[in-house]
Tab-separated table of C-alpha atoms in Angstrom:
chain	number	residue	atom	x	y	z
A	63	MET	CA	-221.965	-66.288	-5.541
A	64	LYS	CA	-222.217	-67.051	-9.143
A	65	SER	CA	-219.592	-65.974	-11.387
A	66	GLN	CA	-221.589	-65.956	-14.917
A	67	ILE	CA	-221.061	-62.590	-16.171
A	68	SER	CA	-225.357	-61.411	-18.122
A	69	ASN	CA	-224.681	-57.548	-18.045
A	70	PRO	CA	-221.386	-56.389	-20.252
A	71	VAL	CA	-218.840	-56.048	-18.245
A	72	TYR	CA	-215.647	-53.664	-20.042
A	73	ILE	CA	-212.221	-53.529	-17.954
A	74	LEU	CA	-211.340	-49.695	-19.665
A	75	THR	CA	-208.047	-49.255	-17.880
A	76	GLY	CA	-205.512	-50.845	-15.247
A	77	ALA	CA	-202.451	-50.327	-14.099
A	78	ARG	CA	-199.753	-51.949	-11.252
A	79	THR	CA	-196.864	-50.916	-9.105
A	80	PRO	CA	-193.757	-51.833	-9.507
A	81	PHE	CA	-193.082	-55.507	-8.107
A	82	ALA	CA	-190.320	-54.834	-5.688
A	83	ALA	CA	-188.646	-57.886	-4.067
A	84	TRP	CA	-189.572	-58.411	0.144
A	85	ALA	CA	-186.829	-56.514	2.388
A	86	SER	CA	-186.399	-60.057	4.014
A	87	GLY	CA	-184.996	-61.329	0.428
A	88	LYS	CA	-182.640	-59.324	-2.424
A	89	THR	CA	-183.399	-58.599	-6.474
A	90	GLY	CA	-182.655	-59.854	-9.484
A	91	ALA	CA	-179.081	-58.110	-9.545
A	92	GLY	CA	-178.456	-59.619	-6.039
A	93	GLN	CA	-179.101	-56.391	-4.012
A	94	ALA	CA	-180.931	-55.796	-0.664
A	95	GLY	CA	-184.334	-55.636	-1.794
A	96	GLY	CA	-186.968	-54.059	0.211
A	97	ALA	CA	-188.228	-50.877	-2.260
A	98	LEU	CA	-190.902	-50.693	-0.690
A	99	LYS	CA	-190.934	-51.690	2.318
A	100	PRO	CA	-191.560	-47.798	3.773
A	101	TYR	CA	-195.708	-48.516	1.146
A	102	ASP	CA	-197.460	-50.338	3.656
A	103	PRO	CA	-200.861	-52.191	1.177
A	104	PHE	CA	-203.456	-49.509	0.795
A	105	ASP	CA	-200.710	-46.451	-0.469
A	106	LEU	CA	-199.264	-49.292	-2.896
A	107	GLY	CA	-203.271	-50.266	-4.289
A	108	ALA	CA	-203.527	-46.341	-3.756
A	109	ALA	CA	-200.340	-46.128	-6.104
A	110	ALA	CA	-202.718	-48.727	-8.521
A	111	LEU	CA	-205.860	-47.185	-8.832
A	112	LYS	CA	-204.161	-43.537	-8.967
A	113	GLY	CA	-202.174	-44.133	-11.969
A	114	ALA	CA	-205.644	-46.844	-13.772
A	115	LEU	CA	-207.762	-44.045	-13.494
A	116	GLU	CA	-204.446	-41.210	-14.890
A	117	LYS	CA	-205.069	-43.316	-17.545
A	118	SER	CA	-208.700	-43.593	-18.203
A	119	GLY	CA	-208.806	-39.315	-17.841
A	120	LEU	CA	-211.527	-40.234	-14.996
A	121	GLU	CA	-212.404	-38.121	-12.365
A	122	PRO	CA	-212.188	-40.165	-9.137
A	123	GLN	CA	-215.518	-39.190	-7.952
A	124	ARG	CA	-217.121	-41.020	-11.045
A	125	LEU	CA	-216.318	-43.868	-8.913
A	126	ASP	CA	-219.603	-45.984	-7.729
A	127	ARG	CA	-216.892	-47.908	-5.222
A	128	VAL	CA	-213.727	-49.159	-4.336
A	129	VAL	CA	-212.546	-53.270	-3.249
A	130	PHE	CA	-209.682	-54.060	-2.698
A	131	GLY	CA	-207.396	-57.915	-2.594
A	132	ASN	CA	-204.836	-58.523	0.536
A	133	MET	CA	-203.760	-61.034	2.048
A	134	TYR	CA	-201.882	-59.903	5.342
A	135	HIS	CA	-203.458	-57.450	6.513
A	136	VAL	CA	-200.998	-55.994	8.403
A	137	GLY	CA	-201.102	-53.820	11.561
A	138	ALA	CA	-203.020	-51.697	13.381
A	139	HIS	CA	-205.462	-50.145	10.613
A	140	ALA	CA	-205.317	-53.404	8.485
A	141	CYS	CA	-209.256	-53.674	9.800
A	142	TYR	CA	-209.952	-50.230	7.368
A	143	GLY	CA	-208.415	-51.708	3.785
A	144	GLY	CA	-210.158	-50.488	1.432
A	145	ARG	CA	-211.368	-47.587	2.418
A	146	TYR	CA	-207.955	-46.011	3.209
A	147	VAL	CA	-207.155	-47.672	-0.922
A	148	ALA	CA	-209.689	-44.963	-2.014
A	149	LEU	CA	-209.344	-41.726	0.206
A	150	ARG	CA	-205.380	-42.482	-0.275
A	151	ALA	CA	-206.108	-42.686	-4.360
A	152	GLY	CA	-207.624	-38.799	-4.163
A	153	VAL	CA	-211.620	-40.945	-4.269
A	154	PRO	CA	-214.072	-38.681	-2.607
A	155	PRO	CA	-215.008	-39.966	1.690
A	156	GLU	CA	-218.714	-39.754	0.142
A	157	ILE	CA	-217.896	-43.982	-2.186
A	158	PRO	CA	-217.777	-46.957	-0.500
A	159	ALA	CA	-214.753	-49.323	-0.390
A	160	LEU	CA	-215.119	-53.005	1.041
A	161	THR	CA	-212.017	-55.118	1.345
A	162	THR	CA	-211.866	-58.870	0.169
A	163	ASN	CA	-209.890	-61.692	1.087
A	164	MET	CA	-209.292	-64.598	-0.923
A	165	ALA	CA	-205.134	-65.913	0.013
A	166	CYS	CA	-203.290	-65.243	-2.794
A	167	GLY	CA	-206.714	-64.542	-4.607
A	168	ALA	CA	-207.630	-61.607	-3.072
A	169	GLY	CA	-206.894	-59.663	-6.370
A	170	LEU	CA	-208.618	-61.936	-8.544
A	171	HIS	CA	-211.892	-61.956	-6.450
A	172	ALA	CA	-211.812	-58.318	-6.040
A	173	VAL	CA	-212.300	-58.276	-10.060
A	174	LEU	CA	-214.629	-60.308	-9.791
A	175	GLU	CA	-217.041	-59.030	-7.383
A	176	ALA	CA	-216.765	-55.739	-8.566
A	177	ALA	CA	-217.719	-57.282	-12.317
A	178	GLN	CA	-220.260	-58.734	-10.317
A	179	ASP	CA	-221.530	-55.675	-9.547
A	180	VAL	CA	-221.117	-54.228	-12.893
A	181	ALA	CA	-223.152	-57.014	-14.303
A	182	GLY	CA	-226.318	-56.613	-11.910
A	183	GLY	CA	-226.388	-52.666	-12.554
A	184	GLU	CA	-225.176	-52.038	-8.388
A	185	ALA	CA	-222.429	-50.539	-10.501
A	186	ALA	CA	-222.098	-48.325	-13.745
A	187	LEU	CA	-218.070	-47.270	-12.769
A	188	ILE	CA	-215.926	-49.074	-10.059
A	189	ALA	CA	-212.515	-50.503	-9.344
A	190	ALA	CA	-211.024	-53.414	-7.851
A	191	ALA	CA	-207.617	-52.382	-6.870
A	192	GLY	CA	-205.501	-55.111	-5.052
A	193	ALA	CA	-202.181	-54.649	-3.030
A	194	ASP	CA	-199.786	-57.085	-0.149
A	195	ASN	CA	-197.106	-55.607	1.407
A	196	ILE	CA	-194.982	-58.814	2.630
A	197	SER	CA	-191.690	-56.645	3.686
A	198	LEU	CA	-193.910	-55.262	6.918
A	199	VAL	CA	-195.536	-59.291	8.015
A	200	PRO	CA	-193.778	-60.221	11.012
A	201	ARG	CA	-192.038	-63.081	9.114
A	202	ARG	CA	-191.443	-65.879	12.097
A	203	GLU	CA	-194.596	-65.445	14.131
A	204	ILE	CA	-197.210	-64.952	10.984
A	205	PHE	CA	-195.247	-65.351	6.480
A	206	VAL	CA	-193.585	-68.561	7.616
A	207	PRO	CA	-196.269	-70.166	9.922
A	208	SER	CA	-198.546	-68.880	6.872
A	209	PHE	CA	-197.462	-71.881	4.508
A	210	LYS	CA	-198.098	-73.980	6.895
A	211	ASP	CA	-201.972	-76.329	5.689
A	212	LEU	CA	-204.112	-76.524	8.887
A	213	GLY	CA	-206.544	-78.571	6.509
A	214	CYS	CA	-204.027	-81.392	5.940
A	215	GLY	CA	-201.175	-80.035	8.173
A	216	ARG	CA	-198.368	-80.056	5.875
A	217	ALA	CA	-196.748	-77.303	3.797
A	218	ILE	CA	-197.947	-75.651	1.129
A	219	SER	CA	-194.555	-76.025	-0.412
A	220	LYS	CA	-194.572	-80.102	0.146
A	221	THR	CA	-198.477	-80.865	-1.961
A	222	ALA	CA	-196.481	-78.869	-4.464
A	223	ASP	CA	-194.135	-81.329	-4.141
A	224	GLU	CA	-196.093	-84.563	-3.367
A	225	LEU	CA	-197.828	-83.707	-6.687
A	226	ALA	CA	-195.587	-83.341	-8.854
A	227	GLY	CA	-194.508	-86.806	-8.103
A	228	GLU	CA	-198.483	-88.283	-8.747
A	229	PHE	CA	-198.587	-86.487	-11.960
A	230	ASN	CA	-194.546	-87.473	-12.973
A	231	ILE	CA	-192.868	-83.079	-13.191
A	232	SER	CA	-189.205	-83.766	-12.787
A	233	ARG	CA	-187.316	-80.698	-10.449
A	234	GLU	CA	-184.937	-81.041	-14.348
A	235	ALA	CA	-188.921	-79.604	-16.279
A	236	GLN	CA	-189.915	-77.688	-12.543
A	237	ASP	CA	-185.843	-75.695	-13.141
A	238	GLN	CA	-186.281	-75.589	-16.384
A	239	TRP	CA	-189.617	-73.529	-16.195
A	240	ALA	CA	-188.345	-71.246	-13.866
A	241	LEU	CA	-184.929	-70.286	-15.877
A	242	ARG	CA	-187.965	-69.410	-18.550
A	243	SER	CA	-189.741	-67.523	-16.436
A	244	HIS	CA	-186.960	-65.052	-15.706
A	245	ALA	CA	-185.653	-65.047	-19.263
A	246	ARG	CA	-189.199	-64.661	-20.927
A	247	ALA	CA	-189.509	-61.874	-17.962
A	248	GLY	CA	-186.241	-60.221	-18.811
A	249	LEU	CA	-186.679	-59.928	-21.638
A	250	ALA	CA	-190.810	-58.466	-21.957
A	251	ARG	CA	-188.624	-55.717	-18.967
A	252	ARG	CA	-186.297	-55.001	-21.265
A	253	GLN	CA	-188.563	-53.768	-24.473
A	254	GLY	CA	-191.104	-51.991	-22.149
A	255	ARG	CA	-193.309	-54.121	-22.387
A	256	LEU	CA	-193.904	-54.510	-18.127
A	257	GLY	CA	-193.760	-50.695	-18.715
A	258	ASP	CA	-196.640	-50.178	-19.542
A	259	GLU	CA	-198.552	-51.396	-17.176
A	260	ILE	CA	-196.877	-49.674	-14.549
A	261	THR	CA	-196.631	-46.227	-12.476
A	262	PRO	CA	-193.907	-45.585	-10.374
A	263	VAL	CA	-193.424	-45.404	-6.065
A	264	GLY	CA	-191.309	-43.377	-5.427
A	265	ALA	CA	-188.346	-43.624	-6.572
A	266	THR	CA	-188.990	-47.073	-7.769
A	267	THR	CA	-189.960	-46.605	-11.685
A	268	GLN	CA	-189.198	-51.799	-12.587
A	269	ASP	CA	-190.087	-54.713	-11.586
A	270	ASP	CA	-186.772	-55.886	-9.537
A	271	ASN	CA	-186.437	-59.520	-9.044
A	272	MET	CA	-185.624	-61.091	-11.607
A	273	LEU	CA	-182.536	-62.377	-12.176
A	274	ASP	CA	-179.758	-59.846	-14.462
A	275	GLU	CA	-178.424	-62.777	-16.115
A	276	PRO	CA	-180.522	-66.605	-15.785
A	277	ASN	CA	-179.658	-69.368	-16.254
A	278	LEU	CA	-180.090	-73.200	-15.185
A	279	ASN	CA	-177.225	-73.764	-12.854
A	280	TYR	CA	-178.978	-71.228	-10.072
A	281	PHE	CA	-181.853	-73.060	-10.222
A	282	ALA	CA	-179.935	-76.018	-9.992
A	283	GLN	CA	-178.748	-75.338	-6.834
A	284	SER	CA	-181.018	-74.324	-4.778
A	285	ARG	CA	-181.705	-76.426	-1.776
A	286	PRO	CA	-185.351	-78.013	-1.964
A	287	PHE	CA	-188.071	-76.330	1.155
A	288	GLY	CA	-187.757	-80.129	2.142
A	289	ASP	CA	-185.221	-82.360	2.889
A	290	ILE	CA	-185.780	-83.984	-0.214
A	291	GLY	CA	-188.836	-83.581	-2.864
A	292	SER	CA	-188.545	-81.040	-6.818
A	293	VAL	CA	-189.717	-78.119	-5.285
A	294	THR	CA	-187.359	-75.332	-5.020
A	295	PRO	CA	-187.518	-71.197	-3.550
A	296	ALA	CA	-186.037	-70.916	-7.064
A	297	ASN	CA	-188.319	-72.858	-8.973
A	298	THR	CA	-191.379	-71.069	-6.594
A	299	HIS	CA	-192.826	-67.745	-7.079
A	300	GLY	CA	-190.183	-64.458	-5.891
A	301	LEU	CA	-191.787	-62.520	-2.842
A	302	VAL	CA	-192.478	-59.253	-3.237
A	303	ASP	CA	-193.959	-56.409	-2.476
A	304	GLY	CA	-196.868	-54.411	-4.771
A	305	GLY	CA	-200.759	-53.571	-6.087
A	306	SER	CA	-202.700	-53.350	-8.836
A	307	ALA	CA	-206.753	-51.825	-10.257
A	308	LEU	CA	-208.600	-52.166	-13.022
A	309	ILE	CA	-211.193	-49.827	-13.503
A	310	LEU	CA	-214.626	-51.585	-15.248
A	311	ALA	CA	-217.829	-49.692	-16.287
A	312	ASP	CA	-220.646	-51.020	-17.479
A	313	GLU	CA	-221.809	-50.592	-21.094
A	314	LYS	CA	-223.356	-47.790	-21.352
A	315	THR	CA	-220.369	-45.895	-18.799
A	316	THR	CA	-218.257	-47.172	-21.886
A	317	HIS	CA	-219.839	-45.975	-24.885
A	318	ALA	CA	-220.217	-42.387	-23.646
A	319	TRP	CA	-216.580	-42.878	-22.121
A	320	GLY	CA	-215.943	-42.433	-25.784
A	321	LYS	CA	-212.389	-44.500	-26.211
A	322	LYS	CA	-211.534	-48.353	-26.823
A	323	PRO	CA	-211.487	-50.475	-23.538
A	324	LEU	CA	-208.594	-53.123	-22.301
A	325	GLY	CA	-211.157	-55.827	-22.950
A	326	ARG	CA	-214.192	-57.301	-21.632
A	327	ILE	CA	-215.428	-59.804	-18.521
A	328	LEU	CA	-217.268	-62.565	-20.146
A	329	ALA	CA	-216.782	-65.519	-17.311
A	330	GLY	CA	-215.386	-66.124	-14.063
A	331	ALA	CA	-215.726	-69.078	-11.786
A	332	PHE	CA	-213.698	-70.590	-8.255
A	333	ALA	CA	-213.282	-74.014	-7.997
A	334	ALA	CA	-212.106	-75.716	-4.864
A	335	THR	CA	-210.909	-79.617	-4.293
A	336	THR	CA	-208.790	-80.442	-0.697
A	337	PRO	CA	-206.049	-79.473	0.987
A	338	GLU	CA	-204.450	-81.486	-0.039
A	339	ARG	CA	-204.226	-81.009	-4.250
A	340	MET	CA	-204.261	-76.994	-4.068
A	341	ALA	CA	-201.732	-77.087	-7.091
A	342	TRP	CA	-204.396	-78.772	-8.915
A	343	ALA	CA	-207.134	-75.662	-8.251
A	344	SER	CA	-206.969	-74.515	-10.764
A	345	VAL	CA	-207.284	-76.784	-13.840
A	346	PRO	CA	-211.540	-77.121	-12.444
A	347	ALA	CA	-211.631	-72.986	-11.769
A	348	ILE	CA	-210.269	-72.652	-15.342
A	349	ARG	CA	-212.530	-75.546	-16.566
A	350	ALA	CA	-215.291	-74.268	-15.115
A	351	ALA	CA	-215.228	-70.632	-16.719
A	352	LEU	CA	-214.698	-71.811	-19.946
A	353	LYS	CA	-217.963	-73.770	-18.968
A	354	ARG	CA	-219.639	-70.741	-18.715
A	355	ALA	CA	-218.334	-68.235	-21.076
A	356	GLY	CA	-218.804	-71.405	-23.832
A	357	LEU	CA	-215.412	-71.330	-24.836
A	358	THR	CA	-212.756	-74.032	-25.010
A	359	ILE	CA	-209.433	-74.386	-23.844
A	360	GLU	CA	-208.423	-74.005	-27.784
A	361	GLN	CA	-210.576	-70.812	-28.235
A	362	ILE	CA	-207.898	-69.382	-25.274
A	363	ASP	CA	-205.584	-67.221	-27.892
A	364	LEU	CA	-202.866	-67.141	-23.754
A	365	PHE	CA	-203.167	-67.569	-20.764
A	366	GLU	CA	-201.091	-66.526	-17.277
A	367	ILE	CA	-201.584	-69.065	-14.568
A	368	ASN	CA	-200.094	-67.862	-11.885
A	369	GLU	CA	-196.886	-69.414	-11.043
A	370	THR	CA	-197.511	-70.366	-7.441
A	371	PHE	CA	-194.738	-73.240	-8.599
A	372	ALA	CA	-193.298	-74.233	-11.524
A	373	ALA	CA	-194.381	-77.618	-10.561
A	374	GLN	CA	-198.076	-76.322	-10.354
A	375	THR	CA	-197.857	-75.046	-13.820
A	376	LEU	CA	-196.781	-77.829	-15.715
A	377	ILE	CA	-199.499	-80.066	-13.801
A	378	ASP	CA	-201.603	-77.120	-15.455
A	379	ILE	CA	-200.686	-77.200	-18.200
A	380	ARG	CA	-200.915	-80.647	-19.179
A	381	GLU	CA	-204.057	-81.317	-17.065
A	382	LEU	CA	-205.004	-78.529	-19.668
A	383	ASP	CA	-203.759	-79.861	-22.852
A	384	ILE	CA	-202.321	-76.567	-23.523
A	385	PRO	CA	-199.412	-75.637	-25.853
A	386	GLU	CA	-196.989	-73.897	-23.468
A	387	ASP	CA	-196.282	-71.904	-26.522
A	388	LYS	CA	-199.625	-70.104	-25.337
A	389	VAL	CA	-198.332	-69.236	-21.223
A	390	ASN	CA	-196.498	-66.927	-19.382
A	391	VAL	CA	-195.715	-65.146	-23.101
A	392	ASN	CA	-193.640	-62.635	-20.505
A	393	GLY	CA	-193.022	-64.725	-17.894
A	394	GLY	CA	-194.904	-64.899	-15.037
A	395	SER	CA	-194.821	-64.674	-10.827
A	396	ILE	CA	-191.077	-67.203	-10.355
A	397	ALA	CA	-189.646	-63.954	-11.374
A	398	LEU	CA	-191.792	-61.259	-11.897
A	399	GLY	CA	-192.807	-62.221	-7.661
A	400	HIS	CA	-196.385	-62.949	-6.992
A	401	PRO	CA	-197.631	-59.491	-4.264
A	402	PHE	CA	-199.976	-62.198	-3.053
A	403	GLY	CA	-203.212	-58.494	-3.623
A	404	GLY	CA	-201.520	-57.210	-6.233
A	405	THR	CA	-200.964	-60.106	-8.591
A	406	GLY	CA	-205.011	-60.633	-10.063
A	407	GLY	CA	-204.705	-57.757	-11.097
A	408	ARG	CA	-201.413	-57.849	-12.949
A	409	LEU	CA	-202.397	-61.060	-15.115
A	410	VAL	CA	-205.670	-59.437	-16.470
A	411	LEU	CA	-204.137	-56.044	-16.778
A	412	GLY	CA	-200.509	-57.858	-18.538
A	413	LEU	CA	-203.382	-60.201	-20.938
A	414	LEU	CA	-205.076	-57.647	-21.880
A	415	LEU	CA	-202.140	-55.412	-23.487
A	416	GLU	CA	-200.366	-58.461	-24.494
A	417	LEU	CA	-203.479	-59.663	-26.682
A	418	GLY	CA	-203.819	-56.640	-28.426
A	419	ARG	CA	-199.892	-56.527	-28.783
A	420	ARG	CA	-200.311	-59.477	-31.007
A	421	GLY	CA	-203.955	-59.521	-31.915
A	422	LEU	CA	-205.640	-61.536	-30.100
A	423	LYS	CA	-208.651	-62.651	-28.765
A	424	ARG	CA	-209.421	-63.719	-26.286
A	425	GLY	CA	-207.712	-65.009	-22.646
A	426	ALA	CA	-207.504	-66.737	-19.599
A	427	ALA	CA	-206.184	-65.337	-16.312
A	428	SER	CA	-206.412	-67.593	-13.186
A	429	ILE	CA	-204.611	-68.282	-9.292
A	430	CYS	CA	-204.502	-71.612	-6.880
A	431	VAL	CA	-205.473	-70.875	-3.408
A	432	GLY	CA	-204.117	-72.750	-0.638
A	433	GLY	CA	-206.580	-74.682	1.341
A	434	GLY	CA	-207.445	-76.341	-2.101
A	435	GLN	CA	-208.851	-73.629	-3.533
A	436	GLY	CA	-208.173	-72.279	-7.115
A	437	VAL	CA	-209.767	-68.806	-9.231
A	438	ALA	CA	-210.655	-67.791	-12.538
A	439	ILE	CA	-211.625	-65.001	-15.482
A	440	VAL	CA	-212.007	-65.188	-19.190
A	441	VAL	CA	-211.639	-62.033	-20.760
A	442	GLU	CA	-211.709	-61.312	-24.136
A	443	ARG	CA	-209.834	-58.099	-26.586
A	444	ALA	CA	-212.938	-55.081	-26.981
């Protein structure tokens, strides 16, 4: 699939659920996690989709289809995927839905899949949703083993550690970036910027993974995943449950809608490298997406680079020569958490909202993917 966006594709609105610490972990305030455990991935995707539709004022029957990104297909009914998301969001049964999986990039893949349908004239109005609930994934049998990449026979954290050494990314630099992520996310939550993205799920109304009072000592005390190394749980993405959704439309539908859309998709791209270099894979993905958009790094005002690891984010910044003050300005997945399929929509939604707040124009978002892959998207404010 090519990800050149030929005909204009607009993002009308979007919403996401709160991102809540998983049931096997603790919130940033030190309380037991699992606030969203009662909701399966379909519930979370549907909640985000309902929120996005409510913001748009459009009726669910206007949709041509629903695309759903999901990494961990949990339970006996996981095979129904996007179909259940659509039905639980009130989308009529006559409207089809599909599920896509690109591991950590599943949500962003769903956005680009939906965009291709609009760009190609297959759909005039389409929803791209994504969600995961890792609280429901069997921890010992599936979740923990899934972080060993059979393509290279090593833990993903180990491959990130090795690349950190190759690129001379120190433990101290990683911990400082993790501290930055929590501090910026906490400030964004207090100032209401994250609330602009969120639609409540039950009694859960806000993200709960970021530390209430982050300090460097907290990160310095975190032990490496391996016996030695610089990659630790504290400078790796948070483990959370959550979902997101965006409403995409063609130019005619957008004009008829009569409101100002959040933005427009300019291009997207996928890239791949060896499994050992997974933490570098966003670099070629961003380069490819920018090339398709006819833009340079200097022409991008803000970046949302998924913080799978602090080391990986710092490698991306160094390799692409991005000013740090343009990256993850409201914190990233180290603080907010990475609900896998739910992350792609969060990156794009937060990026467009922040571009609007600052009166800026263009942004890029990316996710590196286990197995040595990357996915990226370039957007601009309408």
